[in-house]
PDB file of C-alpha atoms in Angstrom:
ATOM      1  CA  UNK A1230       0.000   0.000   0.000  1.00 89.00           C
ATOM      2  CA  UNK A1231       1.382   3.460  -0.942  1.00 93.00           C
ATOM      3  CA  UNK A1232       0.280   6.275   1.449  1.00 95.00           C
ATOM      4  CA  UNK A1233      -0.229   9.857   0.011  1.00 96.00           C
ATOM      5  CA  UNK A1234       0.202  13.396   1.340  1.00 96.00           C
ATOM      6  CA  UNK A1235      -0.646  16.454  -0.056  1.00 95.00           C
ATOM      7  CA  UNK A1236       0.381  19.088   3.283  1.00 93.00           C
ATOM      8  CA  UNK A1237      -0.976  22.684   3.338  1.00 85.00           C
ATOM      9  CA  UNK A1238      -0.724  25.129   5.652  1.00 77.00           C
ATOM     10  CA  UNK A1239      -3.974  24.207   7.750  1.00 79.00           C
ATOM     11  CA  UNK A1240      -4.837  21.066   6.511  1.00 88.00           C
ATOM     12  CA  UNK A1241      -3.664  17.355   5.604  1.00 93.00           C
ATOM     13  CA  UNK A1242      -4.787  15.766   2.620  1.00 94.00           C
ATOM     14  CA  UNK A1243      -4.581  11.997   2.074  1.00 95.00           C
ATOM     15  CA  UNK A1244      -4.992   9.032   0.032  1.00 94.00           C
ATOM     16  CA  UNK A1245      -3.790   4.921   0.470  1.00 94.00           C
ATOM     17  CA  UNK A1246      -3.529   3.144  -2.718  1.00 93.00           C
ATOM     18  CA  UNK A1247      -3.503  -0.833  -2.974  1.00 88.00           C
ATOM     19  CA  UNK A1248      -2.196  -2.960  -5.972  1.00 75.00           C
ATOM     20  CA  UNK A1249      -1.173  -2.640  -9.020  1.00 67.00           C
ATOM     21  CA  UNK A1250      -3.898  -0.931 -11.107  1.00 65.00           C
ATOM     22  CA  UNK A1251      -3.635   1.585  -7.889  1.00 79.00           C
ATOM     23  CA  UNK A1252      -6.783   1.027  -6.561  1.00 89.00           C
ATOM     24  CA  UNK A1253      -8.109   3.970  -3.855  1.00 91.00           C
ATOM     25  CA  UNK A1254      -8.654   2.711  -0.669  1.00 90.00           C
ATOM     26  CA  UNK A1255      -8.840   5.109   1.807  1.00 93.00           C
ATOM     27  CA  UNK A1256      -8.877   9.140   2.087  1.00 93.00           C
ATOM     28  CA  UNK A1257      -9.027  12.061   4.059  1.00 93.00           C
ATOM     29  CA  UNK A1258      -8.243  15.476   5.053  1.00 93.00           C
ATOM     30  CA  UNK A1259      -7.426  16.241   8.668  1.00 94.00           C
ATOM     31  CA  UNK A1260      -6.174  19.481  10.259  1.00 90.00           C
ATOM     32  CA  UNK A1261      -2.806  17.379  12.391  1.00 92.00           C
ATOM     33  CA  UNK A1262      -0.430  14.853  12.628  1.00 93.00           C
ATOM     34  CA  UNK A1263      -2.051  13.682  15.057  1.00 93.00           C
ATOM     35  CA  UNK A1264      -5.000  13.118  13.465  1.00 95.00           C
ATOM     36  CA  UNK A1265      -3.582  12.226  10.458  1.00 95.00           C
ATOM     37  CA  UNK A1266      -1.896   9.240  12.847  1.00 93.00           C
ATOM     38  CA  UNK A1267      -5.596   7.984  14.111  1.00 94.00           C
ATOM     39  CA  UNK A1268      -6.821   8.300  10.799  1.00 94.00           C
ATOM     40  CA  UNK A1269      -4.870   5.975   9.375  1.00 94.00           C
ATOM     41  CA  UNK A1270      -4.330   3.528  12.574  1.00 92.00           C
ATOM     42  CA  UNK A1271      -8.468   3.064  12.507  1.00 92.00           C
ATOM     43  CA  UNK A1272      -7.915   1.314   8.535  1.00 91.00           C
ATOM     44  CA  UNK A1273      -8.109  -2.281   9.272  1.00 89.00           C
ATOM     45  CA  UNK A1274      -5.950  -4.370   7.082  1.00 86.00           C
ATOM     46  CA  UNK A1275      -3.416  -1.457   7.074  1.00 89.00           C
ATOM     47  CA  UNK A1276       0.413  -2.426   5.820  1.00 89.00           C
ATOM     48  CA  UNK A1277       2.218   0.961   4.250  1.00 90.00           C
ATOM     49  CA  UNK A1278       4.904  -0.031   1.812  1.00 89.00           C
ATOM     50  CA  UNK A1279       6.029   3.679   0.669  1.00 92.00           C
ATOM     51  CA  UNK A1280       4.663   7.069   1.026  1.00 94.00           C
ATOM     52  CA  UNK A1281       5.241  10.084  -1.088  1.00 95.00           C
ATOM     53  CA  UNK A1282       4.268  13.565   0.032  1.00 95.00           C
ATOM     54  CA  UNK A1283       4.183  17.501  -1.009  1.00 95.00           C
ATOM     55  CA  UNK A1284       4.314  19.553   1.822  1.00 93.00           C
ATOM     56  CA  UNK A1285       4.463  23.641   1.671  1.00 89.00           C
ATOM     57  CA  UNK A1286       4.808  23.639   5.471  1.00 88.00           C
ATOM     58  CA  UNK A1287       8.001  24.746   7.005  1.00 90.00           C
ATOM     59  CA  UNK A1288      11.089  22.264   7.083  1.00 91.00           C
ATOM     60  CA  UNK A1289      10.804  21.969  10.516  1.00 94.00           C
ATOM     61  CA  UNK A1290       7.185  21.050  10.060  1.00 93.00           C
ATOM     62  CA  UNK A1291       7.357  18.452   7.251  1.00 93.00           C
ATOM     63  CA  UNK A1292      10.623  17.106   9.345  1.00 94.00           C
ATOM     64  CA  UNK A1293       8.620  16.289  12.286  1.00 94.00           C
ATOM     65  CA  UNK A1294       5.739  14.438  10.308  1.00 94.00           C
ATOM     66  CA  UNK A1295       8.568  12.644   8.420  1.00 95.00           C
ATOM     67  CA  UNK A1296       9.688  11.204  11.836  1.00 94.00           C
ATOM     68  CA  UNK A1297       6.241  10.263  13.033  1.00 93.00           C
ATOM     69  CA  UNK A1298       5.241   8.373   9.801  1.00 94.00           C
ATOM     70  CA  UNK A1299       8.744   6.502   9.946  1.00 93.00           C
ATOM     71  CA  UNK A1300       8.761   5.357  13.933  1.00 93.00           C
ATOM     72  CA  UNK A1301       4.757   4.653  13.594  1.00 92.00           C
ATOM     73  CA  UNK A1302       4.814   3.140  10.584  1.00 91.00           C
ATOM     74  CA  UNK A1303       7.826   1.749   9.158  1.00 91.00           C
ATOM     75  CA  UNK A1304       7.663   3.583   6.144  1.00 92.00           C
ATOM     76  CA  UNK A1305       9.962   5.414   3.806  1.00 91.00           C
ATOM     77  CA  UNK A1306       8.586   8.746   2.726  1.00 94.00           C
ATOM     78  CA  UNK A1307       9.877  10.210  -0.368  1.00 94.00           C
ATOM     79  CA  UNK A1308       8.915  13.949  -1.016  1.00 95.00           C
ATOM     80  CA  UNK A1309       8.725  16.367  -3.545  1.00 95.00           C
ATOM     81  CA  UNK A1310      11.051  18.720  -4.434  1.00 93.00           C
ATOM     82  CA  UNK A1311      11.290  21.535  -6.814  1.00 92.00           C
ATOM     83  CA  UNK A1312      12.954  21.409 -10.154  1.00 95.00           C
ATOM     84  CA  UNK A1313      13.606  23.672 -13.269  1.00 95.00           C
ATOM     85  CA  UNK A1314      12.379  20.897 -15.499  1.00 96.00           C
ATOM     86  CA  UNK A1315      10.688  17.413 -15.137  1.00 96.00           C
ATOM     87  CA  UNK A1316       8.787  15.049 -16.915  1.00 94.00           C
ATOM     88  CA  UNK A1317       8.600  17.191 -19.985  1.00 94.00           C
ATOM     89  CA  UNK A1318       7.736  20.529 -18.117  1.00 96.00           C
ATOM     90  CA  UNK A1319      10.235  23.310 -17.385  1.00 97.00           C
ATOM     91  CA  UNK A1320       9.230  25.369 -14.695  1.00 96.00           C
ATOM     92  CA  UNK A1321       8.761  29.575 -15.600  1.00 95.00           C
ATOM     93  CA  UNK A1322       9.502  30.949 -12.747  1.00 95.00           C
ATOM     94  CA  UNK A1323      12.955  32.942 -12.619  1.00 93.00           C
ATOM     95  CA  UNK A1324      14.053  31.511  -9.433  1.00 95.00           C
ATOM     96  CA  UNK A1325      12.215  27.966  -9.595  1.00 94.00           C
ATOM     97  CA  UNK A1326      12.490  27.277  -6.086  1.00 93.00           C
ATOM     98  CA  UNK A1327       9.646  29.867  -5.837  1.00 93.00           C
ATOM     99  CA  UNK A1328       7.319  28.421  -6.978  1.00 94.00           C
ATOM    100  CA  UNK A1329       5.071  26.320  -4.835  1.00 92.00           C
ATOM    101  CA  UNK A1330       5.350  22.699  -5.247  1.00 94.00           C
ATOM    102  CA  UNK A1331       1.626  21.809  -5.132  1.00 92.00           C
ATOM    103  CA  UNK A1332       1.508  24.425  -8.353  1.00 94.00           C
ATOM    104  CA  UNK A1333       3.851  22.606  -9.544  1.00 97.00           C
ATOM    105  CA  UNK A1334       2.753  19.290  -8.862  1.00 97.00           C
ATOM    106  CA  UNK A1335      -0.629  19.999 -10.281  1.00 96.00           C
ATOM    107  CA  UNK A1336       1.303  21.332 -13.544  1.00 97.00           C
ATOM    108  CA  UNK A1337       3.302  18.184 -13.910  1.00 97.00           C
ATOM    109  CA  UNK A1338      -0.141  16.384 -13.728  1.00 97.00           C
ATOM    110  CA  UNK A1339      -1.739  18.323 -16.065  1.00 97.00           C
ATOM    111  CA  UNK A1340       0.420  18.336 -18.648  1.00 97.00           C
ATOM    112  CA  UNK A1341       0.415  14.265 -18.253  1.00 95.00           C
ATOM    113  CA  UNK A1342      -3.007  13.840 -18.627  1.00 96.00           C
ATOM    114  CA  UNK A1343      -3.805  16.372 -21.365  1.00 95.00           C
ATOM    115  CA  UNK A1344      -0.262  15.627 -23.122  1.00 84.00           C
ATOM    116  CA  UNK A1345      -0.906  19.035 -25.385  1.00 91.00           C
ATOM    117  CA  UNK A1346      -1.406  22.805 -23.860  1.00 97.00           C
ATOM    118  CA  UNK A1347      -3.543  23.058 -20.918  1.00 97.00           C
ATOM    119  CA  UNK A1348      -4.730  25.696 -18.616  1.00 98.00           C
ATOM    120  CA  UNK A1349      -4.479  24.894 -14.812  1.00 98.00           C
ATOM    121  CA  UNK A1350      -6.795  26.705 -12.262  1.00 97.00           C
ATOM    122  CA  UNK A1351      -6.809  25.758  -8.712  1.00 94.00           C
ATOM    123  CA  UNK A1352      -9.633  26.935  -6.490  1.00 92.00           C
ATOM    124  CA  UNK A1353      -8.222  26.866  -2.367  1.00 87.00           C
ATOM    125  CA  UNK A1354      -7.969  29.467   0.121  1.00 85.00           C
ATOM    126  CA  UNK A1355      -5.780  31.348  -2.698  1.00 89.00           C
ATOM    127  CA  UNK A1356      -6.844  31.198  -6.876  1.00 93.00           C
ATOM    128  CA  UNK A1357      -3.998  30.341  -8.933  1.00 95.00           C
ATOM    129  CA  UNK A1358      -3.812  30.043 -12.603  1.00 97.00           C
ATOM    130  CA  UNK A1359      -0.886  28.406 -14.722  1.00 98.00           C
ATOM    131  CA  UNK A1360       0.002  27.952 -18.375  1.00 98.00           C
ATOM    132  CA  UNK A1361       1.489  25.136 -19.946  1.00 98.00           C
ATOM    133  CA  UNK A1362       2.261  25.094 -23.791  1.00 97.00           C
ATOM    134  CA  UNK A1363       2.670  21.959 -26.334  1.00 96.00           C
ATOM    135  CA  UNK A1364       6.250  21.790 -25.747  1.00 96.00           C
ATOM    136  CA  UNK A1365       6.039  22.021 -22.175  1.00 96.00           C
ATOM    137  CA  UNK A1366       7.252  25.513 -21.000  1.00 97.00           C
ATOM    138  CA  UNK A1367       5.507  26.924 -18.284  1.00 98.00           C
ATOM    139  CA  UNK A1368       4.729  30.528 -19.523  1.00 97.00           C
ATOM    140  CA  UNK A1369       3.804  31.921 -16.014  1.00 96.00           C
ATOM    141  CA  UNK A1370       0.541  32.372 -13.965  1.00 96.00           C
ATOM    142  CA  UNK A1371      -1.732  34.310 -11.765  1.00 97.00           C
ATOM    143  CA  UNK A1372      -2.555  34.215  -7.936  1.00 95.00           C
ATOM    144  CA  UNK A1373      -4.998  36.069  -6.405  1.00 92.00           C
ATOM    145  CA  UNK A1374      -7.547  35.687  -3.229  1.00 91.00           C
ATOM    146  CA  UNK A1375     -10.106  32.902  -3.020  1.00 86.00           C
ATOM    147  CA  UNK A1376     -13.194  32.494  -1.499  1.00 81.00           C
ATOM    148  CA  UNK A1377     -12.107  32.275   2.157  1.00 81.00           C
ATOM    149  CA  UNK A1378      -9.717  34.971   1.669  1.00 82.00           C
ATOM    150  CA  UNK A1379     -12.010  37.416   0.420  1.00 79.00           C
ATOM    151  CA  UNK A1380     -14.928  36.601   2.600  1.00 78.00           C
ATOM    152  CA  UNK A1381     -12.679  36.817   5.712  1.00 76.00           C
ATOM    153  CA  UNK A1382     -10.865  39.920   4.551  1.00 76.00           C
ATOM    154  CA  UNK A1383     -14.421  41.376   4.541  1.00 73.00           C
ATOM    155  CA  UNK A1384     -15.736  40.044   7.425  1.00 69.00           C
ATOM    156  CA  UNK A1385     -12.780  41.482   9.427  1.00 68.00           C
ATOM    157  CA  UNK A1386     -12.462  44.555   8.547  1.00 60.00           C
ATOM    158  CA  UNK A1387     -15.997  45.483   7.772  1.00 67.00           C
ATOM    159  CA  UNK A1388     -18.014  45.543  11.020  1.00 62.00           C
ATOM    160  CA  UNK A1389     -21.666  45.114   9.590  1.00 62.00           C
ATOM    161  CA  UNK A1390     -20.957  41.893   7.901  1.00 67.00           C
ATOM    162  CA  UNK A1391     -21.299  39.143  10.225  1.00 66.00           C
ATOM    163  CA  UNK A1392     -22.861  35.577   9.127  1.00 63.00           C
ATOM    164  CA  UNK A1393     -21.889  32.010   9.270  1.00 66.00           C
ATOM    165  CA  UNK A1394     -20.888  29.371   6.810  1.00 69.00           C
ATOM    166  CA  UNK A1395     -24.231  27.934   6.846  1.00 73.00           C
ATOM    167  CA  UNK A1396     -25.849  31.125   5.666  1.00 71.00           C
ATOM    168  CA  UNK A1397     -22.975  31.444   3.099  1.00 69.00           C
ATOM    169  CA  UNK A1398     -23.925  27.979   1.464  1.00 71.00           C
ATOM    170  CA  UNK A1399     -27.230  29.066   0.990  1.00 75.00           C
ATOM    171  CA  UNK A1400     -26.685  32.123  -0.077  1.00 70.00           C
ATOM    172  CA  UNK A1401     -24.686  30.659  -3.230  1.00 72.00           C
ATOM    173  CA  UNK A1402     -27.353  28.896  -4.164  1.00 72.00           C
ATOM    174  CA  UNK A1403     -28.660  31.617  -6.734  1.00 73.00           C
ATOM    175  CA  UNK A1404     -26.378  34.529  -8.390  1.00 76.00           C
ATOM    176  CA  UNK A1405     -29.235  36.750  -8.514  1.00 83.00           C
ATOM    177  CA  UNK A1406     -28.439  40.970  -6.967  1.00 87.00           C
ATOM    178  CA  UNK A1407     -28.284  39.613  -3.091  1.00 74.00           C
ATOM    179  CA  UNK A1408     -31.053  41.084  -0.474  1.00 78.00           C
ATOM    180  CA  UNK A1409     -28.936  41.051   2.019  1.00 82.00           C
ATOM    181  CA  UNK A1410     -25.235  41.163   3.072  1.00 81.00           C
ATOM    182  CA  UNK A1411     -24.143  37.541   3.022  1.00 82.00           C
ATOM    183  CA  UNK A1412     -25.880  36.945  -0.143  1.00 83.00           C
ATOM    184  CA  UNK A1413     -24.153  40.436  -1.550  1.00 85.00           C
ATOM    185  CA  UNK A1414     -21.061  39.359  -0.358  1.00 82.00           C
ATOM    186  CA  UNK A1415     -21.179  35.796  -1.347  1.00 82.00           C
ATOM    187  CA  UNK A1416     -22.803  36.201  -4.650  1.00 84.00           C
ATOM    188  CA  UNK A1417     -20.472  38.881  -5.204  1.00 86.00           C
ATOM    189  CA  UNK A1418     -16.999  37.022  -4.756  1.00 85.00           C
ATOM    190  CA  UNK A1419     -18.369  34.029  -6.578  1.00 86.00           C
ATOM    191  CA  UNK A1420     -18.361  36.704  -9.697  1.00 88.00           C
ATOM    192  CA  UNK A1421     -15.319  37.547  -9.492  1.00 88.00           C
ATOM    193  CA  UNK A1422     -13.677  34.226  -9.583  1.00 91.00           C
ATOM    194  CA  UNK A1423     -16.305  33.776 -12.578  1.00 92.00           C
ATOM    195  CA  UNK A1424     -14.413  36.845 -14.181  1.00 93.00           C
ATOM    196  CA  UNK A1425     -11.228  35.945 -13.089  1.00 94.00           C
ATOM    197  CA  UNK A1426     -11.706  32.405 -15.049  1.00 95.00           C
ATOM    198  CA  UNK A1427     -13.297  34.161 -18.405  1.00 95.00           C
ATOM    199  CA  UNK A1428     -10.043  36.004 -18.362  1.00 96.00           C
ATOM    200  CA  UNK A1429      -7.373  32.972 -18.121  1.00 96.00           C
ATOM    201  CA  UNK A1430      -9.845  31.432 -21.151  1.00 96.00           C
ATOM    202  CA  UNK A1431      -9.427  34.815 -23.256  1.00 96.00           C
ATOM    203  CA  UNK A1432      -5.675  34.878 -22.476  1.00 97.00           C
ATOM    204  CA  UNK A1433      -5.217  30.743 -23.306  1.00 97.00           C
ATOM    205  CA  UNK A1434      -7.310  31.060 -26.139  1.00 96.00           C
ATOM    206  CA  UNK A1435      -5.281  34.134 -27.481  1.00 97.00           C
ATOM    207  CA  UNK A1436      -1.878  31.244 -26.615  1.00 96.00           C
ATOM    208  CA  UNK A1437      -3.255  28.665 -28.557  1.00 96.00           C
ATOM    209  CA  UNK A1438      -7.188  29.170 -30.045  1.00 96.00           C
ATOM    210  CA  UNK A1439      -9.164  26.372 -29.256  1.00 93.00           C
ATOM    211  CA  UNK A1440      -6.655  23.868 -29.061  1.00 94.00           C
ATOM    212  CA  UNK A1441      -5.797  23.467 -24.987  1.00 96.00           C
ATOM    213  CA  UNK A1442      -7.136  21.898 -21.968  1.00 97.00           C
ATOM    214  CA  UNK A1443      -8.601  23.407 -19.025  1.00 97.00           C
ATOM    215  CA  UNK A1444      -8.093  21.284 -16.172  1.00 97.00           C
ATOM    216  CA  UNK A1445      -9.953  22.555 -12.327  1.00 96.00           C
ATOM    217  CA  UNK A1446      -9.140  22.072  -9.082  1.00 93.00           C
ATOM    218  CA  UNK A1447      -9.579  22.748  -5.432  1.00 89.00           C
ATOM    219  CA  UNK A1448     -12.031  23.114  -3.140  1.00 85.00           C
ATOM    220  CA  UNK A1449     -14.586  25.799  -4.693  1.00 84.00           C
ATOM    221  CA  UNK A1450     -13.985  24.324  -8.137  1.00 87.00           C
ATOM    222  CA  UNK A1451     -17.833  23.854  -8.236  1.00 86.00           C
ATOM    223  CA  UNK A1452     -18.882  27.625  -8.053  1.00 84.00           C
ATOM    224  CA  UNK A1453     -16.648  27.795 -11.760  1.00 88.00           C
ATOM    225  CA  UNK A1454     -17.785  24.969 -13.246  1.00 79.00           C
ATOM    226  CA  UNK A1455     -20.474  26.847 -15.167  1.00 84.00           C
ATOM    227  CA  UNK A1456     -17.974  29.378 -16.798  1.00 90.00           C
ATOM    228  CA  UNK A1457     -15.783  26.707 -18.389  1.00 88.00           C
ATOM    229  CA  UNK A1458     -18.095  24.188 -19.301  1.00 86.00           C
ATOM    230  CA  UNK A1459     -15.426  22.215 -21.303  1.00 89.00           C
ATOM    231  CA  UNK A1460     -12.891  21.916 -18.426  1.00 94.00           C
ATOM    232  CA  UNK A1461     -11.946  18.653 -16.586  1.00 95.00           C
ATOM    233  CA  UNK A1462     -12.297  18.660 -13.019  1.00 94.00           C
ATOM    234  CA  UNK A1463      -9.790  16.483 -11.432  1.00 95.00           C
ATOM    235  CA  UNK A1464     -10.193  16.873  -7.683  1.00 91.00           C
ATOM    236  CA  UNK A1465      -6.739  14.917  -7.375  1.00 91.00           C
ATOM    237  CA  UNK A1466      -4.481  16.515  -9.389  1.00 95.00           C
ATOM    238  CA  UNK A1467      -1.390  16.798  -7.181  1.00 95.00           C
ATOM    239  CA  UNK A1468      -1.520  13.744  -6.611  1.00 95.00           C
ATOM    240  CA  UNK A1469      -1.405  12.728 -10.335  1.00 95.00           C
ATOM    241  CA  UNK A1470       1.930  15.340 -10.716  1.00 96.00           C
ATOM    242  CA  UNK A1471       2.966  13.661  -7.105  1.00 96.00           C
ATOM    243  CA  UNK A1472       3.155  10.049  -9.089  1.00 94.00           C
ATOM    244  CA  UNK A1473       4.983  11.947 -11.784  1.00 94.00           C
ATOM    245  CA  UNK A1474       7.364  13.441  -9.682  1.00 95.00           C
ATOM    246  CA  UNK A1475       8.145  10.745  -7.117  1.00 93.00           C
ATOM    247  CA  UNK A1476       7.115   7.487  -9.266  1.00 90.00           C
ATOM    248  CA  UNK A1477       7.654   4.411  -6.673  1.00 82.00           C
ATOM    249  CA  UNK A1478       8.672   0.660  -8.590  1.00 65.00           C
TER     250      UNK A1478
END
């Protein structure tokens, strides 16, 4: 069994695989080591092989999760690091150690799947768009605030908007002129990662016409779906450039 790890700055995401044709077995997202530890000690049948992980936490951070999957488990853990080019794709960025690895990892998947030009966007706490042409050259990309950033940003430094997630949900659930603050505010940053994805499909389109891929990811993919009809959603995509980058015989 190969365990996966895809570590943010709040949370843990992760995935066992089993066999040869890689068959899912387990998965998860937990906000500790800890928990990531009971999490997988409550799989029955359990026996970790290898893992492979991506972690953007500190080095002290990753170290110490290193150290707890090695004396709990028995495992090797191989991790990601960053590279100017790999499988195919040469990373953009000036200084390529800047770049962070999980939009890196989901480029190196993308560019596997859709083995042409393709159009990464990545929908978490922070909006990033990346560009990957035919040959494989990484011609740059866009961050900018997602959903929780925005909300939050608002909510603290505006003192008349006040709500809670449930109210946000359903407030989503129409883009109609909101009636009131949560649906003004929700409805209103859900347009502007509408607009922000009509403009990565003007610029790719002005790259390469109609011949790319748009591949979506990340946890408020769904409130984009509608703009980019055409686009694959692959909920999993750093792990599919995680396999790429740390492939395990």
């Amino acid at each position: 069994m190969i365990l996966e790890l895809d570590c943010g700055n709040s949370f843990i995401k992760w995935r066992v695989l089993s066999g040869a044709e890689v068959v899912l077995v387990a998965e998860g997202v937990v906000d500790s080591d800890l928990a990531l530890c009971e999490s997988l000690c409550k799989l029955s049948g359990l026996s970790l092989r290898s893992c492979r992980m991506v972690s953007v936490r500190t080095a002290a951070e990753t170290s110490a999760l290193i150290d707890m999957l090695e004396r709990d488990f028995g495992v090797s853990v191989i991790c990601a690091k960053p590279a100017r080019e790999m499988s195919g794709v040469r990373n953009g960025y000036e200084d390529y150690e800047r770049l962070g690895l999980d939009r890196w990892l989901a480029m190196l998947g993308a560019f596997h799947l859709a083995n042409g030009p393709c159009l990464v966007l990545d929908f978490g706490t922070a909006v990033t768009a990346d560009f990957i042409a035919i040959d494989g050259d990484h011609l740059g990309g866009f961050i900018c605030p997602g959903m929780p950033l925005m909300r939050n940003q608002l909510r603290t430094h505006t003192r008349k908007i006040r709500y809670d997630d449930v109210a946000a949900e359903r407030a989503l659930t129409s883009q109609a002129p909101g009636r009131s603050t949560v649906e003004a505010v929700e409805r209103g940053c859900s347009l502007m990662l509408r607009g922000f994805v009509l403009t990565q499909l003007e610029m790719a389109r002005s790259y390469w016409g109609e011949g790319f891929t748009v591949f979506i990811t990340g946890g408020d993919a769904d409130l984009v779906a509608g703009v980019a009809p055409g686009a694959r959603f692959v909920p999993d995509l750093v792990f599919v450039g995680l396999a790429v980058a740390c492939p395990l015989s």
